[in-house]
PDB file of N, CA and C in Angstrom:
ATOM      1  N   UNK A   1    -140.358 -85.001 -60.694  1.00  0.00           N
ATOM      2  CA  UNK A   1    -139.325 -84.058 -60.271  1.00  0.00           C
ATOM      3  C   UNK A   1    -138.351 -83.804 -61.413  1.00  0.00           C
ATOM      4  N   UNK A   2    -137.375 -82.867 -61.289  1.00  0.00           N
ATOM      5  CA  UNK A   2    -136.641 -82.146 -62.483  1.00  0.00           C
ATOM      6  C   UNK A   2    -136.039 -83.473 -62.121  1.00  0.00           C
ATOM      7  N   UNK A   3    -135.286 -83.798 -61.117  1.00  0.00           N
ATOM      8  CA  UNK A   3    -134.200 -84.898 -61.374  1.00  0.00           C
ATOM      9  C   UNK A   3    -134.574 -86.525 -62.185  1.00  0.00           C
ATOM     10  N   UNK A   4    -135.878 -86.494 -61.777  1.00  0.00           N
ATOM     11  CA  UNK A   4    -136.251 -87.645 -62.817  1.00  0.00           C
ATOM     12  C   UNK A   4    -135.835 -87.419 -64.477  1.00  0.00           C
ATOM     13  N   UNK A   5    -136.244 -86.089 -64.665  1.00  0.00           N
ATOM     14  CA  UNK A   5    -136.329 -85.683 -66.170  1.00  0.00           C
ATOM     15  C   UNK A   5    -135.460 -85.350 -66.609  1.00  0.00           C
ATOM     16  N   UNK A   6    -134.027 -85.534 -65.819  1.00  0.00           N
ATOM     17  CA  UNK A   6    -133.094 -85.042 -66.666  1.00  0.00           C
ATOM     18  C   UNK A   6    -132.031 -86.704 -66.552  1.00  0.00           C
ATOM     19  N   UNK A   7    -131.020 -87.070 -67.308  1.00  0.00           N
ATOM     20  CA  UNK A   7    -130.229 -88.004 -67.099  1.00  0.00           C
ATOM     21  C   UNK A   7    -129.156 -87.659 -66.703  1.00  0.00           C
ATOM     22  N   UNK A   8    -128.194 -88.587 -66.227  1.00  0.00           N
ATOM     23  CA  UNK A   8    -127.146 -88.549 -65.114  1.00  0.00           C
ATOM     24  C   UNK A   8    -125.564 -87.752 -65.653  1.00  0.00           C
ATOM     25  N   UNK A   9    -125.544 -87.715 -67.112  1.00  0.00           N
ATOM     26  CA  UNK A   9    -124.616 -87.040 -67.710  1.00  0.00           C
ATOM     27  C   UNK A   9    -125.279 -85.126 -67.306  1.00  0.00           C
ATOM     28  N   UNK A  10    -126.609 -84.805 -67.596  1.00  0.00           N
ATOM     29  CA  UNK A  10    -126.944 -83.427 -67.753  1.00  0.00           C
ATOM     30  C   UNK A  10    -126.914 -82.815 -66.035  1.00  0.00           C
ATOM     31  N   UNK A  11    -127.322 -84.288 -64.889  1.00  0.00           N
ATOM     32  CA  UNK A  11    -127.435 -83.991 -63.926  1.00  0.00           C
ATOM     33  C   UNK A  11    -125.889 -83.534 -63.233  1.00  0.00           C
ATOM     34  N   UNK A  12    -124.821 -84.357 -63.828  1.00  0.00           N
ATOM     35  CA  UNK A  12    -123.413 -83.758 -63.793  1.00  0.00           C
ATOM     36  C   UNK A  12    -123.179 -82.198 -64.220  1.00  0.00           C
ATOM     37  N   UNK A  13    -123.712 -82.132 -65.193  1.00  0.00           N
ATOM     38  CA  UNK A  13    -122.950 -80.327 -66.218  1.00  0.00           C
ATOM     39  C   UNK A  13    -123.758 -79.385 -65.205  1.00  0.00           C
ATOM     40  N   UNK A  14    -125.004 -79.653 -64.759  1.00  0.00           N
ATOM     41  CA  UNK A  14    -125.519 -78.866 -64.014  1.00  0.00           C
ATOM     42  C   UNK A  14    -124.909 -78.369 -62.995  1.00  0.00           C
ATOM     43  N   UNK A  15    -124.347 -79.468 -62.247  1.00  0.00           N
ATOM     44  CA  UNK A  15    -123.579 -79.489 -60.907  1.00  0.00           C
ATOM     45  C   UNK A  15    -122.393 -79.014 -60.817  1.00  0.00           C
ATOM     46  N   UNK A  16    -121.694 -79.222 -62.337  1.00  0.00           N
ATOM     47  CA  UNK A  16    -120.256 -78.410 -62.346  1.00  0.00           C
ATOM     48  C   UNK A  16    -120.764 -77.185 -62.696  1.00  0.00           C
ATOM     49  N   UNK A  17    -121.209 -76.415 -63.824  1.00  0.00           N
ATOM     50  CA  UNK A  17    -121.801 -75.222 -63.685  1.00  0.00           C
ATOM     51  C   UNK A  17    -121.941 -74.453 -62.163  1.00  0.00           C
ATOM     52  N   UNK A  18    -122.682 -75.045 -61.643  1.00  0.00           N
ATOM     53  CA  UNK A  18    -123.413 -74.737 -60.000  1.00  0.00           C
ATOM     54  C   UNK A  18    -122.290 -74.152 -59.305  1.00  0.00           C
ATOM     55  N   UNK A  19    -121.188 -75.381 -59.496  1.00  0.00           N
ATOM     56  CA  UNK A  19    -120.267 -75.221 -58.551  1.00  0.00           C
ATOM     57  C   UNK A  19    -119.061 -74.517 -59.358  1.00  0.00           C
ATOM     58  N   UNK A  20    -118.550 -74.403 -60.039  1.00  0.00           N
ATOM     59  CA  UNK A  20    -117.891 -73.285 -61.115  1.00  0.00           C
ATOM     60  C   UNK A  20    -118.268 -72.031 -60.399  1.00  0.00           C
ATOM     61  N   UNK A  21    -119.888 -71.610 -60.646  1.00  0.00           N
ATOM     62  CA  UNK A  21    -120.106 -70.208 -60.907  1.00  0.00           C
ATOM     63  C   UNK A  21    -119.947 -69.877 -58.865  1.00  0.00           C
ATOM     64  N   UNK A  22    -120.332 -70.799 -58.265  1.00  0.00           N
ATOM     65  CA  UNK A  22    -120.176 -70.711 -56.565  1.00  0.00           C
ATOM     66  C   UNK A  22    -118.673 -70.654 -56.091  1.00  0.00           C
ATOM     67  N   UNK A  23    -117.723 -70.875 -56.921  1.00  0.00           N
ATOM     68  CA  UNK A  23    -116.191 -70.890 -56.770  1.00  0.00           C
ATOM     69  C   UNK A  23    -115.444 -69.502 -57.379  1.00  0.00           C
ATOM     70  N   UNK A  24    -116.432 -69.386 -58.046  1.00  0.00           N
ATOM     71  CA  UNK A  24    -116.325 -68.100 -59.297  1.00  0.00           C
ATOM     72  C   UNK A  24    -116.237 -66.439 -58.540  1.00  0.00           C
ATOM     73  N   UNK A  25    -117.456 -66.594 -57.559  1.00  0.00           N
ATOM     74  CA  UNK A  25    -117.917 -66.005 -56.313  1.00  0.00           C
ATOM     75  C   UNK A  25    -117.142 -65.747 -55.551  1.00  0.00           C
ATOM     76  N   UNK A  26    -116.995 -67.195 -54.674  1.00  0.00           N
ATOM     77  CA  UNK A  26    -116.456 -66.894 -53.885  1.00  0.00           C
ATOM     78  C   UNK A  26    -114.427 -66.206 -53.387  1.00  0.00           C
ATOM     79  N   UNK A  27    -114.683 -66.312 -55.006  1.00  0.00           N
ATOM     80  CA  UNK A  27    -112.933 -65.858 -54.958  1.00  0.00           C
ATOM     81  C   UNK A  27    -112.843 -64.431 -55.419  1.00  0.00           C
ATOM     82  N   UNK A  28    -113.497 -64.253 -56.247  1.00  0.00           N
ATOM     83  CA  UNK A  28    -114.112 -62.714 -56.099  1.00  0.00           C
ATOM     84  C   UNK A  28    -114.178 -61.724 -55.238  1.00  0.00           C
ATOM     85  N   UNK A  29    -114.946 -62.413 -54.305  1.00  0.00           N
ATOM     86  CA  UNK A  29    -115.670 -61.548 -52.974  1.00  0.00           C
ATOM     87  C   UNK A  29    -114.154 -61.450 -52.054  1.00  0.00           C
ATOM     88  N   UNK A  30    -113.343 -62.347 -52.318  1.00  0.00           N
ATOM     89  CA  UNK A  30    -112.119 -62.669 -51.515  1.00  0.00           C
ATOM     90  C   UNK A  30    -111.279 -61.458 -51.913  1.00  0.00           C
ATOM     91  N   UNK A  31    -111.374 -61.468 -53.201  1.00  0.00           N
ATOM     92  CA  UNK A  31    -110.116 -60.196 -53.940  1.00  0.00           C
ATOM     93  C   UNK A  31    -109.764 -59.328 -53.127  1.00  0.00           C
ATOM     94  N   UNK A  32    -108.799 -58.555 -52.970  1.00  0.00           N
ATOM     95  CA  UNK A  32    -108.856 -57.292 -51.993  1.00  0.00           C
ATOM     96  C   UNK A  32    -109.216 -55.945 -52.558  1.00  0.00           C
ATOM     97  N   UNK A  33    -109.993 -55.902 -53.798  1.00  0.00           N
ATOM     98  CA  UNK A  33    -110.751 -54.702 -54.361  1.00  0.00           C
ATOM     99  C   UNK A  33    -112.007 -55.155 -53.558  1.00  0.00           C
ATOM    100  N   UNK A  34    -112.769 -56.008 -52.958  1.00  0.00           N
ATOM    101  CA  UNK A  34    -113.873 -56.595 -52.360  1.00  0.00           C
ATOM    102  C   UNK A  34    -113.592 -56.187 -50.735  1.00  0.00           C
ATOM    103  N   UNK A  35    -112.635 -55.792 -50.527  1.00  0.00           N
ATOM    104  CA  UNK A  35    -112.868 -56.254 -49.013  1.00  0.00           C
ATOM    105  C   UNK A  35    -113.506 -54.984 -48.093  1.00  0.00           C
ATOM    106  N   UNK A  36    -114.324 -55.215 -47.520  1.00  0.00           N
ATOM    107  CA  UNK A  36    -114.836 -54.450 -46.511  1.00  0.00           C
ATOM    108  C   UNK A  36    -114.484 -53.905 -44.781  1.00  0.00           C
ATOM    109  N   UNK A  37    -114.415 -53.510 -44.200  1.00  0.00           N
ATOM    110  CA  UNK A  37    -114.532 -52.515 -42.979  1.00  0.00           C
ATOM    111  C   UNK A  37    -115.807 -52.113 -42.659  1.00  0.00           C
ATOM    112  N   UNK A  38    -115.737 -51.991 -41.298  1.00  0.00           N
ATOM    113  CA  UNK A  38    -116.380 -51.772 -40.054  1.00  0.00           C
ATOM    114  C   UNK A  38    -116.083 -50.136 -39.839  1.00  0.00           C
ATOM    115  N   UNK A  39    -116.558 -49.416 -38.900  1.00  0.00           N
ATOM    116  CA  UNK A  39    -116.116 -48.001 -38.399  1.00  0.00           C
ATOM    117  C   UNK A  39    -114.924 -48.642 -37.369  1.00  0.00           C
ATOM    118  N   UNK A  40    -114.752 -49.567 -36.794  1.00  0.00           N
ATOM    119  CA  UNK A  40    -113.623 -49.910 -35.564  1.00  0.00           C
ATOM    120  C   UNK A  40    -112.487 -50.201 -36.877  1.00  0.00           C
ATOM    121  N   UNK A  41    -112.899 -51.042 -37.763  1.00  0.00           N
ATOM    122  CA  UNK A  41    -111.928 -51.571 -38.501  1.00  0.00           C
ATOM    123  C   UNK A  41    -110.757 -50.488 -39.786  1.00  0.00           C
ATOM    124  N   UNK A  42    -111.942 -50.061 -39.862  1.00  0.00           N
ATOM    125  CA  UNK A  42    -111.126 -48.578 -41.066  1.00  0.00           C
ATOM    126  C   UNK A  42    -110.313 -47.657 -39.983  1.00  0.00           C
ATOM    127  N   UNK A  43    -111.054 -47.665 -38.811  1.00  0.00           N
ATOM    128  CA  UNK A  43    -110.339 -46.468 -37.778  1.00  0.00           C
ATOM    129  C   UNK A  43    -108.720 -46.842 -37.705  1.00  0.00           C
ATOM    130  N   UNK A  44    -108.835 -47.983 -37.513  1.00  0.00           N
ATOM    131  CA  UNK A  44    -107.217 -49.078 -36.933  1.00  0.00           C
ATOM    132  C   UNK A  44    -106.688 -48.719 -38.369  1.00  0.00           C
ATOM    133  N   UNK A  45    -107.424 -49.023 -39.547  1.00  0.00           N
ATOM    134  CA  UNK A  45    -106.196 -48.927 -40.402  1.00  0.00           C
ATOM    135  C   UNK A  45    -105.961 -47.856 -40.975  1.00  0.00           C
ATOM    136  N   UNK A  46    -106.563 -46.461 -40.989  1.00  0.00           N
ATOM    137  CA  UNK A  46    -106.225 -45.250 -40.719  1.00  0.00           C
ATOM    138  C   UNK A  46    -105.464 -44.439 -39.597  1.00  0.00           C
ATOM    139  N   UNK A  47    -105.522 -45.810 -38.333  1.00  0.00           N
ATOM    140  CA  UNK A  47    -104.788 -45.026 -37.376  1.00  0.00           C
ATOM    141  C   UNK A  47    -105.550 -43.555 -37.067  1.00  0.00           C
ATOM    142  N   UNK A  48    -107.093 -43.261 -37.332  1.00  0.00           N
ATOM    143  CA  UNK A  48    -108.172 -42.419 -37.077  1.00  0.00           C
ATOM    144  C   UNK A  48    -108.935 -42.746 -35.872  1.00  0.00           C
ATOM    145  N   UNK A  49    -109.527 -41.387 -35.336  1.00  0.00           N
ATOM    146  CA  UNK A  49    -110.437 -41.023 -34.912  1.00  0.00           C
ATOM    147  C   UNK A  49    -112.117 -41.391 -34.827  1.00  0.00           C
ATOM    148  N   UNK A  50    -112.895 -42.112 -34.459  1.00  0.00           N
ATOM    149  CA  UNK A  50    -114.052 -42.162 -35.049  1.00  0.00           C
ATOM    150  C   UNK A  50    -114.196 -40.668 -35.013  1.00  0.00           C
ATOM    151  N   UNK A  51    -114.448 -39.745 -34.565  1.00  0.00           N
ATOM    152  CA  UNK A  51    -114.073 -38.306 -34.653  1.00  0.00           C
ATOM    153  C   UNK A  51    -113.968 -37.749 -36.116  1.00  0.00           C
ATOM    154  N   UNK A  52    -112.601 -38.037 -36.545  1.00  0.00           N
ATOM    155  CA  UNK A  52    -112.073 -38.013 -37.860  1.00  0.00           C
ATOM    156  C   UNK A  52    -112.480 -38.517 -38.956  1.00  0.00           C
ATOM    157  N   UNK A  53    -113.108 -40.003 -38.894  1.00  0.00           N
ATOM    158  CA  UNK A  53    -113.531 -40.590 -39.696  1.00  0.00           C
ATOM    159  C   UNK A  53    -115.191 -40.030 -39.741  1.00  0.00           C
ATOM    160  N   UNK A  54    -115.892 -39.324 -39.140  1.00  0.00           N
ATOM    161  CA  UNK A  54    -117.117 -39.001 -39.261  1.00  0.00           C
ATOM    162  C   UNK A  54    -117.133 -37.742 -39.961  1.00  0.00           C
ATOM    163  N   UNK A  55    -116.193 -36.832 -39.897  1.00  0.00           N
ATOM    164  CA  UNK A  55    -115.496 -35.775 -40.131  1.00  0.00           C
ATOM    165  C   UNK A  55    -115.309 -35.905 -42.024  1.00  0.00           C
ATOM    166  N   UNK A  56    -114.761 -36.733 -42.095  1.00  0.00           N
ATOM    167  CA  UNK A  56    -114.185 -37.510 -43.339  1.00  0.00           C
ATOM    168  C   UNK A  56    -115.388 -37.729 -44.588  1.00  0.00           C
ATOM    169  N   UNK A  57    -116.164 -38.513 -43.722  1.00  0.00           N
ATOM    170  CA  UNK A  57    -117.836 -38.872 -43.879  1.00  0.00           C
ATOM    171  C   UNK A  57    -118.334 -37.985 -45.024  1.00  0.00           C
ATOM    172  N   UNK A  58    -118.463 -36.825 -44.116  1.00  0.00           N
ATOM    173  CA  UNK A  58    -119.585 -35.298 -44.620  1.00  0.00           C
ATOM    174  C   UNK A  58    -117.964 -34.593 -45.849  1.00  0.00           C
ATOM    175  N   UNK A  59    -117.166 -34.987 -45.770  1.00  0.00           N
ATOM    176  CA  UNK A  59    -116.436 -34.699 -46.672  1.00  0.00           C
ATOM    177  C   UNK A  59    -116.592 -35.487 -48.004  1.00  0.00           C
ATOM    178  N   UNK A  60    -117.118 -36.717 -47.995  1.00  0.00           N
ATOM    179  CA  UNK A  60    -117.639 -37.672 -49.107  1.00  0.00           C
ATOM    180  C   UNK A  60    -116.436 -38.759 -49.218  1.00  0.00           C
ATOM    181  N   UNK A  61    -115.928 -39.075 -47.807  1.00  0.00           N
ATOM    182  CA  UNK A  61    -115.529 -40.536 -48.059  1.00  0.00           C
ATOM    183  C   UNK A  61    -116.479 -41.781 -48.047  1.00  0.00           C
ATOM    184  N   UNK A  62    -116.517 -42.301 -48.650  1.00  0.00           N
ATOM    185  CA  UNK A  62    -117.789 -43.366 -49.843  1.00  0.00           C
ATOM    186  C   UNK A  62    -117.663 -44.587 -48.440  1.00  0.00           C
ATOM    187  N   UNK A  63    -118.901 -44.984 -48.273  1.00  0.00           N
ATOM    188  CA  UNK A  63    -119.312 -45.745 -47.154  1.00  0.00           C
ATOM    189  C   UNK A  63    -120.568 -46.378 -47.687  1.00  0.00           C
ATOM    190  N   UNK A  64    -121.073 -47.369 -47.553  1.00  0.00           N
ATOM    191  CA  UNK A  64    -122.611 -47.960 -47.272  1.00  0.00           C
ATOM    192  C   UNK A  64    -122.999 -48.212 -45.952  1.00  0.00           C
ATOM    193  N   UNK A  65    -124.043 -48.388 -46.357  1.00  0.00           N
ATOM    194  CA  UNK A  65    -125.223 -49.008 -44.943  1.00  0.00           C
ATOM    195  C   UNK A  65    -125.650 -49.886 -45.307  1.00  0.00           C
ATOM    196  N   UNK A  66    -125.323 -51.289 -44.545  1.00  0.00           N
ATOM    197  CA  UNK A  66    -126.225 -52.259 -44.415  1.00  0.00           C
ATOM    198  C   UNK A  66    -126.315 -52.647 -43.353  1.00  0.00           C
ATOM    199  N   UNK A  67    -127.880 -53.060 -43.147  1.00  0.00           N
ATOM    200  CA  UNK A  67    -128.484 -53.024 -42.123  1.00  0.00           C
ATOM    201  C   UNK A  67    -128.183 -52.130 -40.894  1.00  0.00           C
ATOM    202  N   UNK A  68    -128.087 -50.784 -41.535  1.00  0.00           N
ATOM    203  CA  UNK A  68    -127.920 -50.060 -40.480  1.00  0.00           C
ATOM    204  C   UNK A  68    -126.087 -50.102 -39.729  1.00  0.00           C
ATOM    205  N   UNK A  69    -125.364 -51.005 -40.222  1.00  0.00           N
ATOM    206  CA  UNK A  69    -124.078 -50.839 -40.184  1.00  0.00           C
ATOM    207  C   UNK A  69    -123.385 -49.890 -41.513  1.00  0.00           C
ATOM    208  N   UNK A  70    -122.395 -49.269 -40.841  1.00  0.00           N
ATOM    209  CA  UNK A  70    -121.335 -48.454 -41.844  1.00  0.00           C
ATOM    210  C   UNK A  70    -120.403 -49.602 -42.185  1.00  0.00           C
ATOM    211  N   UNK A  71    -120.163 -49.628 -43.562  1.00  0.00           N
ATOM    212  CA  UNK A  71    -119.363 -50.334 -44.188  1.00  0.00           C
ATOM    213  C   UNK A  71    -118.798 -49.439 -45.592  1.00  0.00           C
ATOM    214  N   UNK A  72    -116.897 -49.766 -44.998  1.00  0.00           N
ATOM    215  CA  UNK A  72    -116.309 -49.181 -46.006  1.00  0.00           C
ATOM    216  C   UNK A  72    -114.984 -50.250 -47.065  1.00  0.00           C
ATOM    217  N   UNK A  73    -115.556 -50.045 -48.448  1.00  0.00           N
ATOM    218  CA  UNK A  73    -114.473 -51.028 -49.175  1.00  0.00           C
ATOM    219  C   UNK A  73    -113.328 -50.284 -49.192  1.00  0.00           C
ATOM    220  N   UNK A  74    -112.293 -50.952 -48.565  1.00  0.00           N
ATOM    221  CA  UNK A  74    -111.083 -50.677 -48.588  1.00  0.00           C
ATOM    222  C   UNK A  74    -110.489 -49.886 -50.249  1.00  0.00           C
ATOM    223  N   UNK A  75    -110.731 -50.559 -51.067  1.00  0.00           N
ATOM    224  CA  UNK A  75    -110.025 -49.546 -52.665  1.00  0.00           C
ATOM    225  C   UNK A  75    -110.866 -48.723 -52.528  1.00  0.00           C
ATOM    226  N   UNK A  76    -112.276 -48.390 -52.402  1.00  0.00           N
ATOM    227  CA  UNK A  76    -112.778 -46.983 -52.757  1.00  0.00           C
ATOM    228  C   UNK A  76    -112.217 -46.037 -51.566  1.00  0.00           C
ATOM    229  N   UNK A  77    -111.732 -46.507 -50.394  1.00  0.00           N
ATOM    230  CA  UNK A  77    -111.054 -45.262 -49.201  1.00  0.00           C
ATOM    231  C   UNK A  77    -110.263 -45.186 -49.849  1.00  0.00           C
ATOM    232  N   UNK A  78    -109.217 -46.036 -49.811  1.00  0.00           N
ATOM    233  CA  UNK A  78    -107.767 -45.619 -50.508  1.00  0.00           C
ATOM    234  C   UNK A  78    -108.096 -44.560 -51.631  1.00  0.00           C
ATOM    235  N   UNK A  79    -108.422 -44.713 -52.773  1.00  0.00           N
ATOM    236  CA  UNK A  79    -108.406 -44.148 -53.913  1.00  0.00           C
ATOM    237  C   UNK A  79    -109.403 -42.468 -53.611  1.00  0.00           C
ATOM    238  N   UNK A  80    -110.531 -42.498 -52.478  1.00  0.00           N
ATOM    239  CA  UNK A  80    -110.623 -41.547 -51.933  1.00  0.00           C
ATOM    240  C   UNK A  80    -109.750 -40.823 -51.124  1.00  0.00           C
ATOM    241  N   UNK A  81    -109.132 -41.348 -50.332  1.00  0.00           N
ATOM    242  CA  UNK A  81    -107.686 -40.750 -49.779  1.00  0.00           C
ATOM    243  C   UNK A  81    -106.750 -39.895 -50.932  1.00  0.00           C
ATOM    244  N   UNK A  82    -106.166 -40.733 -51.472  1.00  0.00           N
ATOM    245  CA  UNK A  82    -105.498 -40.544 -52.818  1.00  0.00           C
ATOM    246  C   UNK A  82    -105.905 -39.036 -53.537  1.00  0.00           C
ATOM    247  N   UNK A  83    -107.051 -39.344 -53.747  1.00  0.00           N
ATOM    248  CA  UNK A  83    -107.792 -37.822 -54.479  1.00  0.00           C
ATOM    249  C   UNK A  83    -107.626 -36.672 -53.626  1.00  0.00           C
ATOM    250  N   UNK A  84    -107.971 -36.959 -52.502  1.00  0.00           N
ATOM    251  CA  UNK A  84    -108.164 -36.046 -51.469  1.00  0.00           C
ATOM    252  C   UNK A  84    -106.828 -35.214 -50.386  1.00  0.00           C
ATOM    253  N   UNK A  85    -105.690 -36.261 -50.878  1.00  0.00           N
ATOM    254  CA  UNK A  85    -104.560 -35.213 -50.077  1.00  0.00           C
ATOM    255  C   UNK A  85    -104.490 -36.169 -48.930  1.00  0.00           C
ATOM    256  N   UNK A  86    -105.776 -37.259 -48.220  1.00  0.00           N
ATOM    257  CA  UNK A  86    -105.499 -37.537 -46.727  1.00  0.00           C
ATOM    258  C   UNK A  86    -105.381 -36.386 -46.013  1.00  0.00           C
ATOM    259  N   UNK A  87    -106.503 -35.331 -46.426  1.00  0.00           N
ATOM    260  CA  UNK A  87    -106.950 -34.149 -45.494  1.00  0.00           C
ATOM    261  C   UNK A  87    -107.350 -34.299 -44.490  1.00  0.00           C
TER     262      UNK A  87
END
């Protein structure tokens, strides 16, 4: 096994590495340029319409799909808002 072949100093650097780059991540994903929305969740903080927000949509406010859910990062609405007047 790898762990036989390596010694207990390399089996350490590995593990801080590991866990560095997994801390590295996870604070990242935390940032609030990272954070994501729901269609219920963007509605509340637009104080919108699903109506409006579908409306919005075909206007090219920036959304993904995963798995078949709408998901919107909060800085790309804003900064789409921003451009757009909040038409």
């Amino acid at each position: 096994m790898i762990e036989e072949q390596l010694d207990q100093k390399q089996q350490q650097n590995i593990m801080l590495l590991v866990e560095t780059a997994v801390n590295n991540g996870v604070q990242k994903a935390l940032h609030p340029r990272y954070e994501w929305m729901n269609n219920k969740q963007i509605c509340q903080w637009l104080a919108i319409s699903k109506t409006t927000l579908y409306k919005w949509r075909k206007l090219g406010l920036p959304y993904s799909s995963v798995e078949g859910m709408s998901v919107y990062n909060k800085a790309q609405v804003n900064e789409w808002l921003l451009a757009h007047g909040n038409k």
